[in-house]
């Protein structure tokens, strides 16, 4: 399987610093089980050849490789060489969970969506948290669907950030989540990208054959959720908060980032509160008609 594409910078606003790549990997620890479950539900299975678009550090690629097994193969493509370097290094160490057995072959290539070509069609094109970053996701979906063999699968997952909140409400964690939502908005991120996947598929003339939505949540004891919230806040506060006055006021209220995790953990433990994270929405189309598509 080969992929080619223009060597331009992707529009991914958080960049690919080592801190952001670490954040993506942490985020993957929370969402990978959800992604794996959704991919299986959509019909990804043993022996398939899969293209993972906007693969970043490779977490979805590795999850898919676990599903397709030793007779299948997964290629991850991304526009960012720094992300691909991390993905390749992880693959050389055995994938997301070093030592994992029974996985399909993985490979990674640089390509910029939607300009992707393949030597032969794949059984499935998949992607997580990528369509929301593209200026024209409908055209991208249409063009990607041409890379799938007739009867193959197109599966995309994105976040709906609207559920993001603390219950019962607490002041510090509430301010951090609000700041994250504000910074994402300032940054141009579509907070409802997940919920919008359904209509994007319709617009691309890929009527959804199924969808799923899962919302992770956890309290002070959760090993991933609070560190992920703090790391997201840290990444966004350096990137987008410079431009938003309201957000700047919020960051002053939140205070020192290095002590934030401990302060939030104590607050949430005391309030016996739970943090509700963005919903992972997955939409898929099994594409019996794809050979006919020309637009
Ligand atoms: C939020 S990350 C998601 C990474 C991975 N799919 C995951 O879920 O861990 C979005 C990725 O999409 C890539 N991306 C954004 N626009 C792209 C484009 N036009 N072509 C290829 N990759 C792109 C970025 O470089 C980034 O690695």
Coordinates of C-alpha atoms and ligand atoms in Angstrom, one line a residue:
X1 CA 0.0 0.0 0.0
X2 CA 1.5 3.4 -0.9
X3 CA 0.2 6.9 -0.3
X4 CA 1.3 10.2 -1.6
X5 CA 0.4 13.8 -1.0
X6 CA 1.4 17.4 -1.0
X7 CA 4.0 18.3 1.6
X8 CA 2.2 21.2 3.2
X9 CA 1.7 22.0 6.9
X10 CA -1.5 20.6 8.2
X11 CA -4.0 22.9 9.8
X12 CA -3.7 21.2 13.2
X13 CA -3.5 24.2 15.5
X14 CA -2.0 22.4 18.6
X15 CA 1.1 21.6 16.6
X16 CA 3.3 18.6 17.2
X17 CA 5.7 19.6 20.0
X18 CA 6.8 16.7 22.2
X19 CA 4.3 18.0 24.9
X20 CA 1.4 17.9 22.4
X21 CA 2.4 14.4 21.2
X22 CA 2.5 13.3 24.9
X23 CA -1.0 14.8 25.3
X24 CA -2.3 12.9 22.3
X25 CA -0.9 9.6 23.7
X26 CA -2.6 10.4 27.1
X27 CA -5.9 11.2 25.3
X28 CA -5.5 7.9 23.5
X29 CA -5.3 6.0 26.8
X30 CA -8.8 7.3 27.6
X31 CA -10.3 7.0 24.2
X32 CA -8.6 3.9 22.6
X33 CA -10.9 1.3 24.1
X34 CA -13.9 3.4 22.9
X35 CA -12.4 3.7 19.4
X36 CA -11.6 -0.1 19.3
X37 CA -15.1 -1.0 20.3
X38 CA -16.6 1.4 17.7
X39 CA -14.3 0.1 14.9
X40 CA -15.4 -3.5 15.7
X41 CA -19.0 -2.4 15.8
X42 CA -18.6 -0.7 12.4
X43 CA -17.3 -4.0 10.9
X44 CA -13.5 -3.7 11.0
X45 CA -12.3 -7.3 11.2
X46 CA -9.6 -9.9 10.8
X47 CA -7.4 -9.7 7.6
X48 CA -8.5 -6.2 6.5
X49 CA -6.2 -3.7 4.8
X50 CA -6.9 -0.3 6.4
X51 CA -5.8 3.3 5.9
X52 CA -5.8 5.5 9.0
X53 CA -5.9 9.1 8.0
X54 CA -4.5 11.9 10.2
X55 CA -2.9 9.2 12.3
X56 CA -0.8 11.5 14.5
X57 CA 1.3 9.4 16.9
X58 CA -0.3 6.2 15.6
X59 CA -2.8 5.3 18.4
X60 CA -5.7 4.5 16.1
X61 CA -3.3 2.7 13.7
X62 CA -2.2 0.4 16.5
X63 CA -5.8 -0.1 17.7
X64 CA -6.8 -1.1 14.2
X65 CA -3.8 -3.4 13.8
X66 CA -5.0 -5.3 16.9
X67 CA -8.3 -5.8 15.2
X68 CA -7.1 -6.8 11.8
X69 CA -4.6 -9.3 13.3
X70 CA -1.6 -10.8 11.7
X71 CA -3.3 -11.4 8.3
X72 CA -4.2 -7.7 7.9
X73 CA -2.3 -4.4 7.5
X74 CA -2.8 -0.8 8.5
X75 CA -1.1 2.3 7.0
X76 CA -1.2 5.5 8.9
X77 CA -0.9 8.8 7.0
X78 CA -0.4 12.3 8.4
X79 CA 0.8 15.6 7.1
X80 CA 3.2 16.2 10.1
X81 CA 6.6 14.6 9.9
X82 CA 7.2 15.0 13.7
X83 CA 4.1 13.0 14.5
X84 CA 5.1 10.3 12.0
X85 CA 8.5 10.0 13.5
X86 CA 6.9 9.3 16.9
X87 CA 4.5 6.8 15.3
X88 CA 7.4 4.9 13.6
X89 CA 9.4 4.9 16.8
X90 CA 6.5 3.4 18.7
X91 CA 5.9 0.8 16.0
X92 CA 9.6 -0.2 16.2
X93 CA 9.0 -0.7 20.0
X94 CA 5.9 -2.9 19.4
X95 CA 3.1 -0.4 19.1
X96 CA 0.9 1.4 21.7
X97 CA 1.3 -1.5 24.1
X98 CA 4.9 -2.8 23.6
X99 CA 4.9 -6.6 23.5
X100 CA 1.4 -6.8 22.0
X101 CA 1.0 -10.0 19.9
X102 CA -1.2 -10.9 17.0
X103 CA -1.2 -7.5 15.5
X104 CA -1.4 -6.7 11.8
X105 CA 1.6 -5.0 10.0
X106 CA 1.7 -1.2 10.4
X107 CA 3.4 1.4 8.3
X108 CA 3.4 5.2 8.3
X109 CA 3.6 7.7 5.4
X110 CA 3.5 11.4 4.9
X111 CA 0.5 12.7 3.0
X112 CA -1.8 15.7 3.2
X113 CA -5.5 15.2 3.0
X114 CA -7.4 15.2 0.8
X115 CA -4.6 14.6 -1.8
X116 CA -4.1 10.9 -1.1
X117 CA -3.6 8.2 -3.7
X118 CA -3.2 4.5 -3.3
X119 CA -1.9 1.8 -5.6
X120 CA -4.9 -0.3 -4.8
X121 CA -8.1 0.2 -2.8
X122 CA -8.3 -0.7 0.8
X123 CA -11.0 -2.5 2.8
X124 CA -11.5 0.5 5.1
X125 CA -10.5 4.1 5.6
X126 CA -10.7 5.2 9.2
X127 CA -9.8 8.4 11.1
X128 CA -10.2 9.9 14.6
X129 CA -10.2 13.6 15.4
X130 CA -9.1 14.7 11.9
X131 CA -12.2 15.7 9.9
X132 CA -12.9 18.6 12.3
X133 CA -9.5 20.0 11.4
X134 CA -10.0 20.0 7.6
X135 CA -11.3 23.1 5.8
X136 CA -13.6 21.0 3.5
X137 CA -14.4 17.7 5.3
X138 CA -17.1 16.8 2.8
X139 CA -14.8 16.9 -0.2
X140 CA -12.2 15.0 1.9
X141 CA -14.8 12.3 2.7
X142 CA -15.9 12.0 -0.9
X143 CA -12.3 11.7 -2.1
X144 CA -11.3 9.2 0.6
X145 CA -14.3 7.0 -0.2
X146 CA -12.8 6.4 -3.7
X147 CA -9.9 4.7 -2.0
X148 CA -12.2 2.0 -0.5
X149 CA -13.1 -1.1 -2.4
X150 CA -16.8 -1.7 -3.2
X151 CA -18.4 -3.1 0.0
X152 CA -15.6 -1.6 2.2
X153 CA -15.9 0.6 5.2
X154 CA -15.5 4.3 6.0
X155 CA -15.3 5.1 9.7
X156 CA -14.7 8.4 11.4
X157 CA -14.7 9.4 15.0
X158 CA -14.7 12.9 16.4
X159 CA -15.5 14.7 19.7
X160 CA -18.6 16.4 20.7
X161 CA -17.2 18.7 23.4
X162 CA -20.5 20.0 24.7
X163 CA -20.9 17.4 27.6
X164 CA -17.6 18.7 29.1
X165 CA -18.4 19.7 32.7
X166 CA -18.0 18.8 36.4
X167 CA -20.9 17.4 38.4
X168 CA -21.5 18.7 41.0
X169 CA -20.0 22.0 39.7
X170 CA -16.7 23.0 41.4
X171 CA -15.0 26.3 40.9
X172 CA -11.4 25.5 39.9
X173 CA -12.2 22.4 37.6
X174 CA -15.2 24.3 36.2
X175 CA -13.0 27.3 35.3
X176 CA -10.4 25.0 33.7
X177 CA -13.0 23.2 31.5
X178 CA -14.6 26.5 30.6
X179 CA -11.1 27.9 29.6
X180 CA -10.5 24.8 27.5
X181 CA -13.8 25.2 25.7
X182 CA -13.2 29.0 25.2
X183 CA -9.7 28.4 23.9
X184 CA -10.9 25.8 21.5
X185 CA -13.5 28.2 20.2
X186 CA -11.0 31.0 19.8
X187 CA -8.8 28.6 18.0
X188 CA -11.6 27.8 15.5
X189 CA -12.2 24.2 16.6
X190 CA -15.8 23.0 16.0
X191 CA -16.9 22.0 19.5
X192 CA -19.7 19.9 18.0
X193 CA -17.6 18.2 15.3
X194 CA -18.6 14.7 16.6
X195 CA -22.3 15.4 16.4
X196 CA -21.9 17.0 12.9
X197 CA -20.3 13.8 11.5
X198 CA -23.7 12.4 10.7
X199 CA -24.6 15.3 8.4
X200 CA -21.1 15.4 6.9
X201 CA -21.5 11.8 5.8
X202 CA -24.9 12.6 4.3
X203 CA -23.5 15.6 2.4
X204 CA -20.7 13.5 1.1
X205 CA -23.4 11.0 -0.2
X206 CA -22.2 8.3 2.2
X207 CA -25.4 7.6 4.1
X208 CA -24.4 6.4 7.6
X209 CA -25.0 2.7 8.1
X210 CA -24.4 3.0 11.8
X211 CA -23.3 5.4 14.6
X212 CA -22.2 5.2 18.2
X213 CA -21.5 7.7 21.0
X214 CA -19.6 7.1 24.2
X215 CA -18.9 9.6 27.0
X216 CA -16.0 8.8 29.4
X217 CA -16.2 10.2 32.9
X218 CA -14.2 9.9 36.1
X219 CA -13.5 11.3 39.5
X220 CA -10.4 12.3 41.5
X221 CA -9.1 8.8 41.5
X222 CA -9.1 8.4 37.7
X223 CA -5.5 8.0 36.4
X224 CA -6.0 9.6 33.1
X225 CA -8.9 12.2 33.1
X226 CA -7.4 14.9 35.3
X227 CA -3.9 14.7 33.9
X228 CA -5.4 14.9 30.4
X229 CA -7.5 17.9 31.4
X230 CA -4.4 19.7 32.8
X231 CA -2.2 18.8 29.8
X232 CA -4.9 20.1 27.4
X233 CA -5.2 23.3 29.4
X234 CA -1.5 23.7 29.4
X235 CA -1.3 23.2 25.6
X236 CA -4.1 25.6 24.9
X237 CA -3.1 28.2 27.4
X238 CA 0.2 28.7 25.5
X239 CA -1.4 28.5 22.0
X240 CA -4.8 30.2 22.0
X241 CA -5.3 32.1 25.2
X242 CA -3.0 34.9 24.0
X243 CA -5.8 36.0 21.7
X244 CA -8.8 35.9 24.0
X245 CA -9.4 38.5 26.7
X246 CA -12.0 36.5 28.6
X247 CA -9.7 33.5 28.5
X248 CA -6.8 35.6 29.9
X249 CA -9.0 36.5 32.9
X250 CA -9.9 32.9 33.4
X251 CA -6.2 31.8 33.3
X252 CA -5.4 34.4 36.0
X253 CA -8.2 32.9 38.1
X254 CA -6.8 29.4 37.6
X255 CA -3.3 30.3 38.5
X256 CA -0.1 28.2 38.5
X257 CA -0.3 25.3 36.0
X258 CA 2.4 23.2 37.7
X259 CA 0.3 22.8 40.9
X260 CA -3.0 22.6 39.0
X261 CA -3.4 18.8 38.9
X262 CA -3.0 18.5 42.7
X263 CA -5.3 21.4 43.4
X264 CA -8.0 20.1 41.1
X265 CA -7.7 16.6 42.4
X266 CA -8.2 17.8 46.0
X267 CA -11.1 19.9 45.0
X268 CA -12.8 17.2 43.1
X269 CA -12.2 14.6 45.8
X270 CA -13.7 16.8 48.4
X271 CA -16.7 17.6 46.3
X272 CA -17.0 13.9 45.3
X273 CA -17.4 15.3 41.8
X274 CA -17.1 13.6 38.5
X275 CA -15.6 15.1 35.3
X276 CA -17.6 14.4 32.2
X277 CA -15.4 14.3 29.1
X278 CA -16.2 15.0 25.4
X279 CA -18.3 12.4 23.8
X280 CA -16.6 10.2 21.2
X281 CA -19.0 10.0 18.3
X282 CA -18.4 7.5 15.5
X283 CA -20.2 7.3 12.2
X284 CA -19.6 4.7 9.5
X285 CA -20.7 3.9 6.0
X286 CA -20.2 0.5 4.4
X287 CA -19.6 1.5 0.9
X288 CA -21.2 -0.9 -1.6
X289 CA -21.7 1.9 -4.1
X290 CA -18.3 3.5 -3.9
X291 CA -17.0 2.3 -7.2
X292 CA -19.7 4.4 -8.9
X293 CA -18.8 7.6 -7.1
X294 CA -17.2 10.2 -9.3
X295 CA -17.7 13.6 -7.6
Ligands
LIG1 C1 -6.0 15.6 17.0 S1 -4.7 14.8 16.0 C2 -5.4 13.1 16.0 C3 -4.4 12.1 15.8 C4 -4.9 10.6 15.9 N1 -5.9 10.4 14.8 C5 -5.5 10.3 17.2 O1 -6.7 10.2 17.4 O2 -4.7 10.1 18.2 C6 -5.1 15.3 14.3 C7 -4.0 14.9 13.3 O3 -4.5 15.1 12.0 C8 -3.4 15.6 11.3 N2 -3.9 16.4 10.2 C9 -4.6 17.6 10.2 N3 -4.9 18.1 9.0 C10 -4.3 17.2 8.1 C11 -4.3 17.1 6.7 N4 -4.8 18.0 6.0 N5 -3.6 16.0 6.2 C12 -3.1 15.0 6.9 N6 -3.1 15.1 8.3 C13 -3.7 16.1 8.9 C14 -2.6 16.4 12.2 O4 -1.2 16.5 11.8 C15 -2.7 15.6 13.5 O5 -1.7 14.6 13.6

